[in-house]
Structure formats: C-alpha cells, structure tokens
Amino acid sequence: MKKWVRANYQPAMPLYGDTRVTAGTEHIELSKNAALEGMVLLKNEKGALPLSKGKKVALFGKGTFDYVKGGGGSGDVYTKYIHNIYDGFKILGVDVYEPVCDFYKKNVEEQYKTGSAPGMTVEPVLEDELIKGAKAYTDTAIISISRFSGEGWDRSDVEYDGEYNPWGNEVSMPKTAGKIFPEGDFYLTENEKKLINPVKEAFANTIIVLNTGGIVDTKWIKNDSAIEAALLAWQGGMEGGLAVAEVLMGYVNPSGKLPDTFAADVDDYPSTAGFHESPEYVDYTEDIFVGYRYFETLSGAKNKVVYPFGYGLSYTNFEKEIIKVKEKGDDITFVVNVTNTGKVSGKEVVAIYLSAPQGKLGKAAKVLVSFEKSRLLKAGESQVMELSVNKYQLASYDDLGKIEKSSYVVEKGDYKFFIGGSVAEAEEIDYTYAQDDDEIYEKLSEKLNPVSLKKRLLADGTYEDLPTGPARDKDECIFEKMVPGTEEAMVPEEKGRARYLLMNPYKEGVKPLIDVFDGKMSVDEFVEQLDDEDLIDILGGQPNRGVANTWGMGNKPEYGIPNVMTADGPAGVRINSECGVATTAWPCATLLASTWNKELLYEIGVAGGEELKENNLQIWLTPAVNIHRSPLCGRNFEYYSEDPYLAGKLAAQMVKGIQSNNVACSVKHFAANNKETNRKHSDSRVSERALREIYLKVFEIIVKEADPWTIMSSYNVINGQRASESKDLLTGILRDEWGFKGMVTSDWWNRSEQYKEILAGNDVKMANGYPERVKKALEMRAITREDLKKCAKRVIEMILKLD
C-alpha cells in the first residue's frame, strides 16, 4: 500500500494476501508456546511430574474454570475464546473426574452471572462426598488457585476517594478484594485452605497450579511434603489453560525462571511497610535494594526467601562450564558450554551475576549483568554461548559526591562474577576483574534530586541521611488550575475541517507532508507552514477512527498529516468488543519475562505489530516496563520484573519486533510508576541513584538498544515534579543523556498542565489537549512558538516513520 493509506482510509484489508493474521492460527500457537516457555516449575518431588500417559486426574479449585488470562484495565484483551485448565486437559484427551468439574463449572458460572470478574470469585466449599468419589477414581489431584488485579487499584482493600472519579458508579475493586481476601490476596483464603487440606490428605499425589499475575505466598507449597509438585502458571493468555495441561503432561519441558523473588510474607519486602503510609507520597527508603538486591545483601534477609530470583526446575538436568573469558576494550565475554545431562530435551537459562566491591558507595551483593537462553537441547547435546558484560555495568552512580558527584564511578577493587540460573545457586567463576583506582566512567549533572526523602538503606542494614530542601509545588501554574473533573475522560473534539476543491485537497499554498517523505522539503520547512493554532492542535490527542478506542495523533488533512491511531496493550492489541474484532491474547508480561528468551520476545513483538497494522492502528501502547518494586502494585502483571536489566533486554527485543512492521510502540510508564492508589498525584520520593540504577535503567536500555519511536510519561509525581512536566526527566535525561530521538506522549487524562509539559519535552497530551490553555500561556509568554514547533516537529517525525 502507499504511504498512510491505512491511516487515512481504514481499508478492511488483510496484511498479507487474502487471510488475516489477527488472531490467526500462527499467532495463537505462538501465544501458547510463549505460555509454555514462561511457566515456572516450583516443586517436583518423588517424580510426580510429568504425569504419565493415561493418568486419570481430579481437578479441584474454582480456578479450574475461573481462569485468568491476564489482568484488567488497559492490559485486557478481547479475544474469541479462552482455554481454561479444564479445557486444556480435555483437549489433550486426559480422563478427569467429571462430577467435581461439574460442581466448579456451575458455581463459577453462577458467580460470573452476579458480576464477579475472573479471579475475583469466592472459593466454594466442596462436599466431602465429591472428594471421596474423586479419590476412588484416581490418586492424583490438581488444585488450581487463581488471582486477578487491574489498572487503577492495588492488591489491597485500601481505596483513595480524594481524587475525582468519573466512573464512581463502577464496582469498587479494593472493597471487593477486601471481602474476598480479608488477609490480602497474597495469602490463601480460609476457603482455599479448607479445600487444600482435605485434598492433600486424601490423595497420594497433590499438584498445585498458581494462576496469578504477581507474587503470592508459596511457603505453604515448599514446606508441605504432602504437596508433591507445583507449577507457577502465571496468566498465560488465551491458551494458558492448554499450556498448563501440556506442561503437566510432559508435552514440553518447563524452562521458565522467576523474574522476581518470592519471599515468605508480604511484609518481608522492604517496600511493604510504607506502601500505603500516605496517598500523597511513597518513600523509596530501600533505595537500590529492590528484590533480590535486598534479599541477597541485607543480613538475614536471604532466610526469608522461599523461591529466589532466577529459580525454576526442569524435567532434565544441565551442566554449565566456563570455557574461557575474553577481555576486549570495555567488554568482558564469558564463553559457556551448556550440556543437557538428563534424559529429555529441554532449554536452559545461563545467567552471569556481578559482585562488586562495597567501596564508598555500597553495592548489592549480586547483580544480574548478562543472560542467554539455550536452544532446545536433546539429551546429551551441548551448546556454546557467549555472554558479554560491559564496563558501564560495573559502575555505580554517585549522587552525593562521595567520590565524584553526579557521576557513574567504577570503584577500585576486585569485581567477581558468578554463573548459574538463580541468584542463590550461582557459583563463583574463576575470573576477577581488578580495578586499580577509582574511575569516573561518565560525568553527568544532577537531575530529579529528591527534596523530601530523608533517608535511605545501606548495604549493612543502617540508613544514611539524605539532604532535603524546599518542597516543590507540583501544582504550580501561571493561571488558575483546571477544576477536577473537567480534564478527566474528555474526548478529542471532532473539528470542523474546511472543504477544499477535489483537485486541490490541501490548504492554499501548503506543501503537504508527503513532500517531506519524498525528500522535496525538510521537516523544519514543513513545520514552519503551520500557524500557532495548527501547532497547538497537533500537540493534543485526536478523534478515534476505525476500530480505535484510545484516540489518535496528527490529524491535519489540510496539511496532508494523517490521523494515526493508538491501541492499548501490552497483553495484545486491545480493541473494544463492540467493534467485533478479536485479537490474540498474549501471556502477561511477567510470564514473558519468565521465559528469559530474547528471540521469543522479538517474535511476539513482530506478531503483535502485525495485528496492530492489519487493523489500521499505528501506535501500540506497549511495552509496560515499570519495576516490580512491591508485590502490592496492582499492575505488576503488565510489567516484567524486579530487575531492570532483565526487563530492559527483553522489552528491547519486543520493541524491535513491533517496529519492524513500521508501526510505533510507546514504552511506558516513564517513570517510577509503581503504585496505582492515587496514581495521578502520588509522589515517588526516590534518590537519584536509585532512579538511575533501578527505575530509569530499564528505559535507558530500551532507548539505547531499540530506538523506540514514542515513550509515554507516567501519571505520578517524582520528587515533587509531575513526570510529564519534568524537564530533567524528559529532556535532560531522556534526550540529552540517552540520545532519544522520538516523541513523548502523556498518559491519558493526567493532571499535568499542558504548557508545562511542552516546556519539559512532553510533545502530545492524550487523550486530548487543552488548546485554549496553551494559547493563554502563549499570550502570557510562558511558552513561545519555538517551543510549540520543537514538539510538533517530533510528532511529525514520528508520523513520517509509519507506513
């Protein structure tokens, strides 16, 4: 097709040939394969798994039917079917005890009819007679436990009602969660305990399936010898139930590894104590010690871990051997031979962890610095892999000037490396990188420094005081702020466009945008044609077209600028059900991270980008890469990991795959958006070091490796500055330091002032702009035409990249 035909005319045309790829056989198979590769085998004793061919099973738990394919909100996907766990076993022809299944199916259907969402149902009480009947049928029981969370609320009963809510008549999810999970959904409910205890006593083999998007309590699994096996199935998308059955039956060998640390109790995570301390702020006092960095470093914390970061069992065994270590410039390369020493084919993850000297800055005991996943290795087969580490990864950020303020520093001392799968089992490599003197690896300048964070954790368990300063006013404005409610859920105006002659469809004297694409004029020359009102218009969201329901950008037909459409993600291209278009529902991001497979993430990116493009959509609002700082965050299912390196390397491949279709992705939410309660006002108070080493690092990796065409600024406040209004963040760090060349969009209906966003480098305000307020700021000389042109140019350059 010619340039922008899909954007301008919305043709109902397949992407290739006569067959649509959207929710096609190949994409659905890819979704299932991803689910298979990301599920994590937590426990397998006495050879309980895989189940033998012909084995009869009894399926217990409402999660057998109450299957959660993914979380709610923008991460939800409309799809033509979902295979639950019961479906999976039936598709494989496994004999199941039907009376128990009939009981759960009827109960779940009844709960759905009363308005319960998948995963937010109550575990029913099972009659003893059904357990007795199942025991007479088989010696193997499979108990499924499901959990659900979503956008706009966290995994607790805490609800903030101080913010305007246009959807106030909707069901309160925190209140619902509080009723179903009075101890929090991290833990089993009383009804779930009442199910598990008699079942495990009645059956010789008890297997647990966890259908969850985030971390839950697993100590009851690990510590109970009556539970022989457990599979962390995550939320596996539309084919997740079938994938569960295939893993348990041994159709594939599980190779998923945990992207998070599973501790015994929710209070074991240092982020829990202050998570709900205030709706107005969150103090990131644990600093760089997030996830395994905390548990591996702080004295006694390792004892609280049930399943460590990188953990995951297999049906076979592997040996890893360092063949050689090569140094070249700033790169250290580890050549590793991996051998399948077991009896069945499988894949294995090889991870390299760094242990840096504590020095003056203090470090985590171990940090992931490289990883690769093997191909499918047959029994006895080997593969040689190269894993590289750059010297930049050895550096720590000095935000207080202990060595050199505002600099990445490689401190003197010995840098040791470990090889393994999980961080806990990693073994030291016979190689040390010796740094003779402190080295200033990169000199930067202070950005987004905290003014209200009083202290932060150190590696020895003590806290150091941080300098504070005058509080920043996040709502400072040169004129009266908008009244709450007037900016929420507003949609872009359908603008009246002048009618032009058929022979001259453009504004008189205008050279259209296609001339820039054809090399007849520069972007600067094109933008200079736009008057102030046109420029302001381009910097706000535009009306929906076709099947879009998250609005567009551009939309100046009199200048030949198409209206390019956005679509939610990240678990699939989200199109409202009333449009009648079903798309592929991919596994949740946490499961994808559990694959540790960069090539697989690229494939999914390509496939998702194809579905976006085929449906005449141009910008996919994905991937979401915020850090799993706390298990309580309600959107962790959309995000990858507690580790920025793992998340960044995987998401970078997703971005490359998506944009290979000449459509854009929008990496979100930039940055430190780790809590949903009062998410549009809550201040993430975090040290500059933790920002740069943890919360920004994932975005830095993606920007430098994948060149995303758009990035989405987050709702929250960071150290007193709203993210979309922060010039430090969007210009100083993103563009000046990292070299980002793309466009920045706000998240939808944030609480930021548009003229301040323009000054900061936030180019488009979504879902709609506020032109009268921008004009007022222009009249008051708070912004200039040059500021408008700078942002508009970046929007135009993004559109020029699209097909």
GROMACS .gro file of C-alpha atoms in nm, residues 504-657:
model
  154
  504ASN     CA    1  -0.657   2.069  -0.452
  505PRO     CA    2  -0.731   1.890  -0.124
  506TYR     CA    3  -0.481   2.091   0.078
  507LYS     CA    4  -0.490   2.437   0.229
  508GLU     CA    5  -0.399   2.702  -0.026
  509GLY     CA    6  -0.027   2.743  -0.064
  510VAL     CA    7   0.056   2.442   0.153
  511LYS     CA    8   0.314   2.182   0.063
  512PRO     CA    9   0.182   1.852   0.208
  513LEU     CA   10   0.368   1.620   0.442
  514ILE     CA   11   0.424   1.363   0.169
  515ASP     CA   12   0.669   1.611   0.017
  516VAL     CA   13   0.887   1.568   0.324
  517PHE     CA   14   0.875   1.190   0.286
  518ASP     CA   15   0.966   1.226  -0.083
  519GLY     CA   16   1.262   1.448   0.003
  520LYS     CA   17   1.121   1.764  -0.157
  521MET     CA   18   1.137   1.967   0.163
  522SER     CA   19   1.267   1.939   0.518
  523VAL     CA   20   1.067   1.879   0.833
  524ASP     CA   21   1.164   2.226   0.954
  525GLU     CA   22   1.030   2.382   0.633
  526PHE     CA   23   0.708   2.186   0.665
  527VAL     CA   24   0.653   2.280   1.031
  528GLU     CA   25   0.716   2.648   0.953
  529GLN     CA   26   0.398   2.644   0.739
  530LEU     CA   27   0.183   2.568   1.044
  531ASP     CA   28   0.035   2.865   1.227
  532ASP     CA   29   0.022   2.872   1.607
  533GLU     CA   30  -0.326   2.725   1.623
  534ASP     CA   31  -0.224   2.437   1.397
  535LEU     CA   32   0.081   2.366   1.611
  536ILE     CA   33  -0.125   2.363   1.930
  537ASP     CA   34  -0.379   2.131   1.767
  538ILE     CA   35  -0.108   1.878   1.677
  539LEU     CA   36   0.008   1.866   2.040
  540GLY     CA   37  -0.324   1.719   2.158
  541GLY     CA   38  -0.499   1.387   2.100
  542GLN     CA   39  -0.731   1.341   1.803
  543PRO     CA   40  -1.066   1.162   1.746
  544ASN     CA   41  -1.093   0.786   1.702
  545ARG     CA   42  -1.112   0.631   1.356
  546GLY     CA   43  -1.193   0.275   1.255
  547VAL     CA   44  -1.169   0.029   1.545
  548ALA     CA   45  -0.954   0.256   1.762
  549ASN     CA   46  -1.077   0.339   2.111
  550THR     CA   47  -0.773   0.519   2.259
  551TRP     CA   48  -0.764   0.807   2.007
  552GLY     CA   49  -0.509   0.936   1.762
  553MET     CA   50  -0.234   1.185   1.684
  554GLY     CA   51  -0.171   1.421   1.392
  555ASN     CA   52  -0.495   1.474   1.202
  556LYS     CA   53  -0.433   1.779   0.986
  557PRO     CA   54  -0.564   1.669   0.645
  558GLU     CA   55  -0.531   2.023   0.508
  559TYR     CA   56  -0.154   1.974   0.550
  560GLY     CA   57  -0.157   1.609   0.447
  561ILE     CA   58  -0.098   1.488   0.805
  562PRO     CA   59  -0.285   1.161   0.869
  563ASN     CA   60  -0.471   1.083   1.191
  564VAL     CA   61  -0.267   0.792   1.327
  565MET     CA   62  -0.443   0.570   1.579
  566THR     CA   63  -0.326   0.430   1.912
  567ALA     CA   64  -0.420   0.099   2.075
  568ASP     CA   65  -0.377  -0.025   2.429
  569GLY     CA   66  -0.152  -0.313   2.530
  570PRO     CA   67   0.054  -0.493   2.645
  571ALA     CA   68  -0.114  -0.837   2.650
  572GLY     CA   69  -0.247  -0.791   2.298
  573VAL     CA   70  -0.385  -0.525   2.067
  574ARG     CA   71  -0.683  -0.402   2.267
  575ILE     CA   72  -0.992  -0.333   2.056
  576ASN     CA   73  -1.329  -0.281   2.224
  577SER     CA   74  -1.557  -0.584   2.200
  578GLU     CA   75  -1.834  -0.386   2.030
  579CYS     CA   76  -1.606  -0.347   1.728
  580GLY     CA   77  -1.633  -0.722   1.667
  581VAL     CA   78  -1.260  -0.771   1.614
  582ALA     CA   79  -1.094  -1.034   1.833
  583THR     CA   80  -0.716  -1.023   1.866
  584THR     CA   81  -0.455  -1.260   2.007
  585ALA     CA   82  -0.430  -1.251   2.386
  586TRP     CA   83  -0.065  -1.299   2.476
  587PRO     CA   84   0.055  -1.413   2.819
  588CYS     CA   85   0.103  -1.141   3.079
  589ALA     CA   86   0.435  -0.957   3.081
  590THR     CA   87   0.557  -1.129   3.397
  591LEU     CA   88   0.522  -1.467   3.226
  592LEU     CA   89   0.704  -1.335   2.919
  593ALA     CA   90   0.986  -1.220   3.145
  594SER     CA   91   0.997  -1.570   3.294
  595THR     CA   92   1.094  -1.709   2.954
  596TRP     CA   93   1.428  -1.520   2.967
  597ASN     CA   94   1.412  -1.563   2.589
  598LYS     CA   95   1.502  -1.255   2.385
  599GLU     CA   96   1.430  -1.418   2.050
  600LEU     CA   97   1.081  -1.520   2.163
  601LEU     CA   98   1.005  -1.165   2.276
  602TYR     CA   99   1.110  -1.038   1.933
  603GLU     CA  100   0.875  -1.287   1.765
  604ILE     CA  101   0.584  -1.176   1.981
  605GLY     CA  102   0.667  -0.814   1.904
  606VAL     CA  103   0.657  -0.886   1.531
  607ALA     CA  104   0.325  -1.070   1.560
  608GLY     CA  105   0.166  -0.804   1.779
  609GLY     CA  106   0.283  -0.532   1.543
  610GLU     CA  107   0.128  -0.719   1.252
  611GLU     CA  108  -0.210  -0.730   1.429
  612LEU     CA  109  -0.185  -0.359   1.508
  613LYS     CA  110  -0.108  -0.271   1.148
  614GLU     CA  111  -0.367  -0.503   0.995
  615ASN     CA  112  -0.638  -0.328   1.195
  616ASN     CA  113  -0.525   0.014   1.069
  617LEU     CA  114  -0.373   0.114   1.402
  618GLN     CA  115  -0.032   0.275   1.413
  619ILE     CA  116   0.089   0.315   1.773
  620TRP     CA  117   0.079   0.029   2.025
  621LEU     CA  118   0.091   0.149   2.384
  622THR     CA  119   0.336  -0.116   2.497
  623PRO     CA  120   0.563  -0.249   2.642
  624ALA     CA  121   0.500  -0.153   3.004
  625VAL     CA  122   0.826  -0.187   3.193
  626ASN     CA  123   0.790  -0.042   3.541
  627ILE     CA  124   0.985  -0.223   3.810
  628HIS     CA  125   0.820  -0.475   4.044
  629ARG     CA  126   0.915  -0.269   4.347
  630SER     CA  127   0.638  -0.413   4.561
  631PRO     CA  128   0.414  -0.720   4.530
  632LEU     CA  129   0.123  -0.491   4.621
  633CYS     CA  130   0.128  -0.294   4.294
  634GLY     CA  131  -0.192  -0.376   4.107
  635ARG     CA  132  -0.034  -0.354   3.761
  636ASN     CA  133   0.266  -0.582   3.813
  637PHE     CA  134   0.112  -0.831   3.569
  638GLU     CA  135   0.170  -0.570   3.295
  639TYR     CA  136   0.533  -0.525   3.396
  640TYR     CA  137   0.828  -0.760   3.358
  641SER     CA  138   1.046  -0.793   3.661
  642GLU     CA  139   1.206  -0.659   3.977
  643ASP     CA  140   1.531  -0.642   3.778
  644PRO     CA  141   1.587  -0.358   3.528
  645TYR     CA  142   1.847  -0.544   3.323
  646LEU     CA  143   1.625  -0.848   3.262
  647ALA     CA  144   1.325  -0.627   3.185
  648GLY     CA  145   1.521  -0.392   2.962
  649LYS     CA  146   1.690  -0.657   2.749
  650LEU     CA  147   1.365  -0.846   2.691
  651ALA     CA  148   1.148  -0.540   2.629
  652ALA     CA  149   1.406  -0.400   2.387
  653GLN     CA  150   1.354  -0.707   2.170
  654MET     CA  151   0.977  -0.660   2.193
  655VAL     CA  152   1.019  -0.301   2.070
  656LYS     CA  153   1.240  -0.408   1.780
  657GLY     CA  154   0.986  -0.671   1.678
   0.00000   0.00000   0.00000
